[in-house]
């Protein structure tokens, strides 16, 4: 039985040099997406993320969003997308309600969380910044660049949660 995480490895094996994603001037092949998501997955595990531990992302649609999805799928950590258009109060509710262990935040969006960053840190949330000037304790690229170990791929079944998605309540 194939899990969602298996498709990433399969694409990397079958189409290693084919462009998988384009983000403006940045391009990533399937091999790069597989490698970078492996590195992020292993880094998340070193931060204490295990099967069932949500990992949240507050970012625009960039390559890091896809790497986050893939990394979470690989280690069985439900992915939580935080809509940057929400009011800060709503964002904070989602972060806390989901039980996220790690929050990855795009540099341009850090200010949306305002004065709550210290409170989130004190609650045990690990804050990871993406891009220049985020001023958060952990840097996304540094996590990936310094990760030399492969992630430990835990046994998963189709019943494991892959994401926690919140809606605005409209139909």
C-alpha atoms as an extended CHARMM CRD file, in Angstrom:
* protein
*
       171  EXT
         1         1  UNK       CA              0.0000000000        0.0000000000        0.0000000000  PROA      1               0.0000000000
         2         2  UNK       CA              1.3300000000        3.4260000000       -0.9390000000  PROA      2               0.0000000000
         3         3  UNK       CA              1.1270000000        6.3350000000        1.4540000000  PROA      3               0.0000000000
         4         4  UNK       CA              1.1690000000        9.9600000000        0.3390000000  PROA      4               0.0000000000
         5         5  UNK       CA              4.8220000000       10.2110000000        1.4110000000  PROA      5               0.0000000000
         6         6  UNK       CA              5.7160000000        7.3780000000       -0.9880000000  PROA      6               0.0000000000
         7         7  UNK       CA              4.7220000000        9.4160000000       -4.0270000000  PROA      7               0.0000000000
         8         8  UNK       CA              7.4240000000       11.9780000000       -3.3290000000  PROA      8               0.0000000000
         9         9  UNK       CA             10.1530000000        9.3280000000       -3.2910000000  PROA      9               0.0000000000
        10        10  UNK       CA              8.6730000000        7.7380000000       -6.4070000000  PROA      10              0.0000000000
        11        11  UNK       CA              8.6890000000       11.0530000000       -8.3140000000  PROA      11              0.0000000000
        12        12  UNK       CA             12.2830000000       11.7030000000       -7.2080000000  PROA      12              0.0000000000
        13        13  UNK       CA             13.3160000000        8.2510000000       -8.4500000000  PROA      13              0.0000000000
        14        14  UNK       CA             11.4370000000        8.4360000000      -11.7630000000  PROA      14              0.0000000000
        15        15  UNK       CA             11.9010000000       12.1290000000      -12.6100000000  PROA      15              0.0000000000
        16        16  UNK       CA             14.9330000000       13.2930000000      -10.5990000000  PROA      16              0.0000000000
        17        17  UNK       CA             15.8830000000       16.2270000000      -12.8420000000  PROA      17              0.0000000000
        18        18  UNK       CA             12.3810000000       17.2140000000      -13.9380000000  PROA      18              0.0000000000
        19        19  UNK       CA             11.1830000000       20.5160000000      -12.5420000000  PROA      19              0.0000000000
        20        20  UNK       CA              8.6030000000       19.8010000000       -9.8640000000  PROA      20              0.0000000000
        21        21  UNK       CA              7.7710000000       23.3340000000       -8.6860000000  PROA      21              0.0000000000
        22        22  UNK       CA              8.3550000000       26.8790000000       -9.8380000000  PROA      22              0.0000000000
        23        23  UNK       CA              8.1440000000       29.8530000000       -7.5020000000  PROA      23              0.0000000000
        24        24  UNK       CA              8.9870000000       33.0380000000       -9.3850000000  PROA      24              0.0000000000
        25        25  UNK       CA             12.6570000000       32.6900000000      -10.3050000000  PROA      25              0.0000000000
        26        26  UNK       CA             13.1630000000       29.6760000000       -8.0370000000  PROA      26              0.0000000000
        27        27  UNK       CA             12.8050000000       26.1660000000       -9.4270000000  PROA      27              0.0000000000
        28        28  UNK       CA             13.1220000000       22.8300000000       -7.6940000000  PROA      28              0.0000000000
        29        29  UNK       CA             13.4460000000       19.3800000000       -9.2420000000  PROA      29              0.0000000000
        30        30  UNK       CA             11.8080000000       16.3110000000       -7.7850000000  PROA      30              0.0000000000
        31        31  UNK       CA             15.1950000000       15.2070000000       -6.4300000000  PROA      31              0.0000000000
        32        32  UNK       CA             15.6310000000       18.5730000000       -4.6720000000  PROA      32              0.0000000000
        33        33  UNK       CA             12.1020000000       18.5230000000       -3.2560000000  PROA      33              0.0000000000
        34        34  UNK       CA             12.6220000000       15.0050000000       -1.9300000000  PROA      34              0.0000000000
        35        35  UNK       CA             16.0300000000       15.8680000000       -0.4490000000  PROA      35              0.0000000000
        36        36  UNK       CA             14.9580000000       19.1570000000        1.1270000000  PROA      36              0.0000000000
        37        37  UNK       CA             11.7570000000       17.6870000000        2.5700000000  PROA      37              0.0000000000
        38        38  UNK       CA             13.8250000000       14.7980000000        3.9920000000  PROA      38              0.0000000000
        39        39  UNK       CA             16.1640000000       17.3040000000        5.6070000000  PROA      39              0.0000000000
        40        40  UNK       CA             13.2630000000       19.3180000000        7.0120000000  PROA      40              0.0000000000
        41        41  UNK       CA             11.5640000000       16.1320000000        8.2600000000  PROA      41              0.0000000000
        42        42  UNK       CA             14.7370000000       15.0380000000       10.0730000000  PROA      42              0.0000000000
        43        43  UNK       CA             15.1830000000       18.5320000000       11.5350000000  PROA      43              0.0000000000
        44        44  UNK       CA             11.5930000000       18.5140000000       12.7970000000  PROA      44              0.0000000000
        45        45  UNK       CA             12.2230000000       15.1690000000       14.4380000000  PROA      45              0.0000000000
        46        46  UNK       CA             15.3090000000       16.6170000000       16.1450000000  PROA      46              0.0000000000
        47        47  UNK       CA             13.0900000000       19.4290000000       17.4230000000  PROA      47              0.0000000000
        48        48  UNK       CA             10.9470000000       16.7600000000       19.0910000000  PROA      48              0.0000000000
        49        49  UNK       CA              8.1820000000       16.3490000000       16.5010000000  PROA      49              0.0000000000
        50        50  UNK       CA              6.7910000000       12.8330000000       16.3390000000  PROA      50              0.0000000000
        51        51  UNK       CA              3.8660000000       11.0120000000       14.7730000000  PROA      51              0.0000000000
        52        52  UNK       CA              0.6790000000       12.9620000000       15.4140000000  PROA      52              0.0000000000
        53        53  UNK       CA              2.4420000000       16.1800000000       16.4970000000  PROA      53              0.0000000000
        54        54  UNK       CA              1.0770000000       19.0590000000       14.3890000000  PROA      54              0.0000000000
        55        55  UNK       CA              3.4520000000       21.4280000000       12.6000000000  PROA      55              0.0000000000
        56        56  UNK       CA              1.9360000000       24.7820000000       11.5870000000  PROA      56              0.0000000000
        57        57  UNK       CA              2.9220000000       27.1170000000        8.7670000000  PROA      57              0.0000000000
        58        58  UNK       CA              2.0880000000       30.8050000000        8.3860000000  PROA      58              0.0000000000
        59        59  UNK       CA              3.2620000000       31.7460000000        4.9030000000  PROA      59              0.0000000000
        60        60  UNK       CA              2.2560000000       32.7460000000        1.4130000000  PROA      60              0.0000000000
        61        61  UNK       CA              2.2700000000       30.0570000000       -1.2780000000  PROA      61              0.0000000000
        62        62  UNK       CA              5.9920000000       29.4570000000       -1.8240000000  PROA      62              0.0000000000
        63        63  UNK       CA              8.2370000000       26.4240000000       -2.2110000000  PROA      63              0.0000000000
        64        64  UNK       CA              8.5930000000       26.1860000000        1.5490000000  PROA      64              0.0000000000
        65        65  UNK       CA              4.8680000000       25.4460000000        1.8090000000  PROA      65              0.0000000000
        66        66  UNK       CA              5.3040000000       22.3350000000       -0.3700000000  PROA      66              0.0000000000
        67        67  UNK       CA              8.4580000000       21.2650000000        1.4740000000  PROA      67              0.0000000000
        68        68  UNK       CA              6.5260000000       21.6140000000        4.7280000000  PROA      68              0.0000000000
        69        69  UNK       CA              3.6990000000       19.4290000000        3.3590000000  PROA      69              0.0000000000
        70        70  UNK       CA              6.1230000000       16.7500000000        2.1910000000  PROA      70              0.0000000000
        71        71  UNK       CA              8.1960000000       16.7730000000        5.3990000000  PROA      71              0.0000000000
        72        72  UNK       CA              5.0870000000       16.4230000000        7.5590000000  PROA      72              0.0000000000
        73        73  UNK       CA              3.7630000000       13.5580000000        5.4240000000  PROA      73              0.0000000000
        74        74  UNK       CA              7.0500000000       11.7080000000        5.7390000000  PROA      74              0.0000000000
        75        75  UNK       CA              7.1040000000       11.7210000000        9.5430000000  PROA      75              0.0000000000
        76        76  UNK       CA              3.3720000000       11.4680000000       10.2410000000  PROA      76              0.0000000000
        77        77  UNK       CA              3.0500000000       14.9950000000       11.6160000000  PROA      77              0.0000000000
        78        78  UNK       CA             -0.2470000000       16.6300000000       10.6430000000  PROA      78              0.0000000000
        79        79  UNK       CA              0.2980000000       19.8200000000        8.6680000000  PROA      79              0.0000000000
        80        80  UNK       CA             -1.5930000000       22.9060000000        9.8610000000  PROA      80              0.0000000000
        81        81  UNK       CA             -1.9300000000       25.8080000000        7.4490000000  PROA      81              0.0000000000
        82        82  UNK       CA             -2.4950000000       29.1940000000        9.0810000000  PROA      82              0.0000000000
        83        83  UNK       CA             -4.2160000000       31.6080000000        6.7090000000  PROA      83              0.0000000000
        84        84  UNK       CA             -2.2790000000       34.8750000000        6.6740000000  PROA      84              0.0000000000
        85        85  UNK       CA             -5.4980000000       36.7540000000        5.9290000000  PROA      85              0.0000000000
        86        86  UNK       CA             -6.9870000000       35.8310000000        9.3110000000  PROA      86              0.0000000000
        87        87  UNK       CA             -7.0190000000       38.3130000000       12.1580000000  PROA      87              0.0000000000
        88        88  UNK       CA             -4.1570000000       37.7650000000       14.6240000000  PROA      88              0.0000000000
        89        89  UNK       CA             -6.6570000000       36.5410000000       17.2490000000  PROA      89              0.0000000000
        90        90  UNK       CA             -7.8650000000       33.8520000000       14.8270000000  PROA      90              0.0000000000
        91        91  UNK       CA             -4.3170000000       32.8030000000       13.9440000000  PROA      91              0.0000000000
        92        92  UNK       CA             -3.4350000000       32.4120000000       17.5860000000  PROA      92              0.0000000000
        93        93  UNK       CA             -6.5630000000       30.3410000000       18.1940000000  PROA      93              0.0000000000
        94        94  UNK       CA             -5.6390000000       27.9540000000       15.3600000000  PROA      94              0.0000000000
        95        95  UNK       CA             -2.0490000000       27.6080000000       16.5420000000  PROA      95              0.0000000000
        96        96  UNK       CA             -3.1390000000       26.8020000000       20.0880000000  PROA      96              0.0000000000
        97        97  UNK       CA             -6.2140000000       24.7450000000       19.1930000000  PROA      97              0.0000000000
        98        98  UNK       CA             -4.2330000000       22.5130000000       16.8220000000  PROA      98              0.0000000000
        99        99  UNK       CA             -1.6310000000       21.7620000000       19.4850000000  PROA      99              0.0000000000
       100       100  UNK       CA              1.1710000000       22.6890000000       17.0860000000  PROA      100             0.0000000000
       101       101  UNK       CA              4.6530000000       21.8610000000       18.3750000000  PROA      101             0.0000000000
       102       102  UNK       CA              6.4210000000       23.9550000000       15.7270000000  PROA      102             0.0000000000
       103       103  UNK       CA              5.3260000000       27.0850000000       13.8660000000  PROA      103             0.0000000000
       104       104  UNK       CA              7.1150000000       28.0350000000       10.6550000000  PROA      104             0.0000000000
       105       105  UNK       CA              6.5710000000       31.7150000000        9.8060000000  PROA      105             0.0000000000
       106       106  UNK       CA              7.4800000000       33.6650000000        6.6930000000  PROA      106             0.0000000000
       107       107  UNK       CA              9.5350000000       36.7500000000        7.6030000000  PROA      107             0.0000000000
       108       108  UNK       CA              7.0080000000       39.1880000000        6.1170000000  PROA      108             0.0000000000
       109       109  UNK       CA              4.2560000000       37.7350000000        8.3070000000  PROA      109             0.0000000000
       110       110  UNK       CA              5.9870000000       37.6230000000       11.7030000000  PROA      110             0.0000000000
       111       111  UNK       CA              4.4980000000       41.0000000000       12.6690000000  PROA      111             0.0000000000
       112       112  UNK       CA              0.9850000000       39.5590000000       12.3120000000  PROA      112             0.0000000000
       113       113  UNK       CA              1.5750000000       37.6510000000       15.5400000000  PROA      113             0.0000000000
       114       114  UNK       CA              2.6230000000       40.8560000000       17.2540000000  PROA      114             0.0000000000
       115       115  UNK       CA              3.3360000000       40.7200000000       20.9360000000  PROA      115             0.0000000000
       116       116  UNK       CA              2.2000000000       37.0890000000       21.2220000000  PROA      116             0.0000000000
       117       117  UNK       CA              5.5170000000       35.6310000000       20.0220000000  PROA      117             0.0000000000
       118       118  UNK       CA              6.9480000000       35.5290000000       23.5470000000  PROA      118             0.0000000000
       119       119  UNK       CA              3.7640000000       33.9370000000       24.8940000000  PROA      119             0.0000000000
       120       120  UNK       CA              3.9020000000       31.2440000000       22.1910000000  PROA      120             0.0000000000
       121       121  UNK       CA              7.5500000000       30.5320000000       23.0010000000  PROA      121             0.0000000000
       122       122  UNK       CA              6.7020000000       30.3120000000       26.7110000000  PROA      122             0.0000000000
       123       123  UNK       CA              3.9600000000       27.8090000000       25.8690000000  PROA      123             0.0000000000
       124       124  UNK       CA              6.6300000000       25.5360000000       24.3600000000  PROA      124             0.0000000000
       125       125  UNK       CA              6.1200000000       26.3240000000       20.6860000000  PROA      125             0.0000000000
       126       126  UNK       CA              9.2750000000       26.2790000000       18.5660000000  PROA      126             0.0000000000
       127       127  UNK       CA              9.2950000000       29.2470000000       16.1760000000  PROA      127             0.0000000000
       128       128  UNK       CA             11.0750000000       28.8640000000       12.8300000000  PROA      128             0.0000000000
       129       129  UNK       CA             11.5270000000       31.8130000000       10.4570000000  PROA      129             0.0000000000
       130       130  UNK       CA             11.6110000000       31.6750000000        6.6680000000  PROA      130             0.0000000000
       131       131  UNK       CA             13.3930000000       34.4190000000        4.7420000000  PROA      131             0.0000000000
       132       132  UNK       CA             15.5830000000       37.3430000000        5.6630000000  PROA      132             0.0000000000
       133       133  UNK       CA             14.8850000000       39.5000000000        8.6810000000  PROA      133             0.0000000000
       134       134  UNK       CA             12.5080000000       37.2400000000       10.6030000000  PROA      134             0.0000000000
       135       135  UNK       CA             14.3850000000       37.5870000000       13.9390000000  PROA      135             0.0000000000
       136       136  UNK       CA             13.0230000000       34.2610000000       15.1820000000  PROA      136             0.0000000000
       137       137  UNK       CA             15.1760000000       31.8530000000       17.2110000000  PROA      137             0.0000000000
       138       138  UNK       CA             15.4420000000       29.1900000000       14.4850000000  PROA      138             0.0000000000
       139       139  UNK       CA             16.0720000000       29.7450000000       10.7620000000  PROA      139             0.0000000000
       140       140  UNK       CA             14.4000000000       27.4690000000        8.2040000000  PROA      140             0.0000000000
       141       141  UNK       CA             17.3230000000       27.3660000000        5.7570000000  PROA      141             0.0000000000
       142       142  UNK       CA             19.8120000000       26.7460000000        8.5570000000  PROA      142             0.0000000000
       143       143  UNK       CA             17.6980000000       23.7920000000        9.7220000000  PROA      143             0.0000000000
       144       144  UNK       CA             17.7970000000       22.2810000000        6.2430000000  PROA      144             0.0000000000
       145       145  UNK       CA             21.4230000000       23.0980000000        5.4090000000  PROA      145             0.0000000000
       146       146  UNK       CA             22.8120000000       21.6520000000        8.6440000000  PROA      146             0.0000000000
       147       147  UNK       CA             20.7250000000       18.4790000000        8.5620000000  PROA      147             0.0000000000
       148       148  UNK       CA             22.8150000000       15.5420000000        7.3880000000  PROA      148             0.0000000000
       149       149  UNK       CA             20.7280000000       12.6840000000        8.7610000000  PROA      149             0.0000000000
       150       150  UNK       CA             17.8190000000       11.0810000000        6.9670000000  PROA      150             0.0000000000
       151       151  UNK       CA             14.4740000000       11.2060000000        8.7480000000  PROA      151             0.0000000000
       152       152  UNK       CA             13.2740000000        8.1440000000       10.5990000000  PROA      152             0.0000000000
       153       153  UNK       CA             10.2020000000        7.1300000000        8.6270000000  PROA      153             0.0000000000
       154       154  UNK       CA              7.7670000000        5.7810000000       11.2130000000  PROA      154             0.0000000000
       155       155  UNK       CA              5.2490000000        3.0960000000       10.3690000000  PROA      155             0.0000000000
       156       156  UNK       CA              2.0460000000        4.7870000000        9.2280000000  PROA      156             0.0000000000
       157       157  UNK       CA             -1.3410000000        3.6180000000        8.0530000000  PROA      157             0.0000000000
       158       158  UNK       CA             -3.9600000000        5.3280000000        5.8860000000  PROA      158             0.0000000000
       159       159  UNK       CA             -5.7600000000        6.1810000000        9.1500000000  PROA      159             0.0000000000
       160       160  UNK       CA             -3.0330000000        8.5580000000       10.3250000000  PROA      160             0.0000000000
       161       161  UNK       CA             -3.9450000000       12.2300000000       10.0830000000  PROA      161             0.0000000000
       162       162  UNK       CA             -2.1540000000       14.0920000000        7.3190000000  PROA      162             0.0000000000
       163       163  UNK       CA             -3.5080000000       17.5950000000        8.0020000000  PROA      163             0.0000000000
       164       164  UNK       CA             -5.6100000000       19.7100000000       10.2870000000  PROA      164             0.0000000000
       165       165  UNK       CA             -7.5730000000       22.2190000000        8.2230000000  PROA      165             0.0000000000
       166       166  UNK       CA             -9.5950000000       25.0990000000        9.5550000000  PROA      166             0.0000000000
       167       167  UNK       CA            -12.2630000000       26.9070000000        7.5730000000  PROA      167             0.0000000000
       168       168  UNK       CA            -14.0650000000       30.2110000000        7.8830000000  PROA      168             0.0000000000
       169       169  UNK       CA            -17.3020000000       28.3520000000        8.4800000000  PROA      169             0.0000000000
       170       170  UNK       CA            -18.9000000000       29.2820000000        5.1770000000  PROA      170             0.0000000000
       171       171  UNK       CA            -20.3690000000       26.7590000000        2.7960000000  PROA      171             0.0000000000
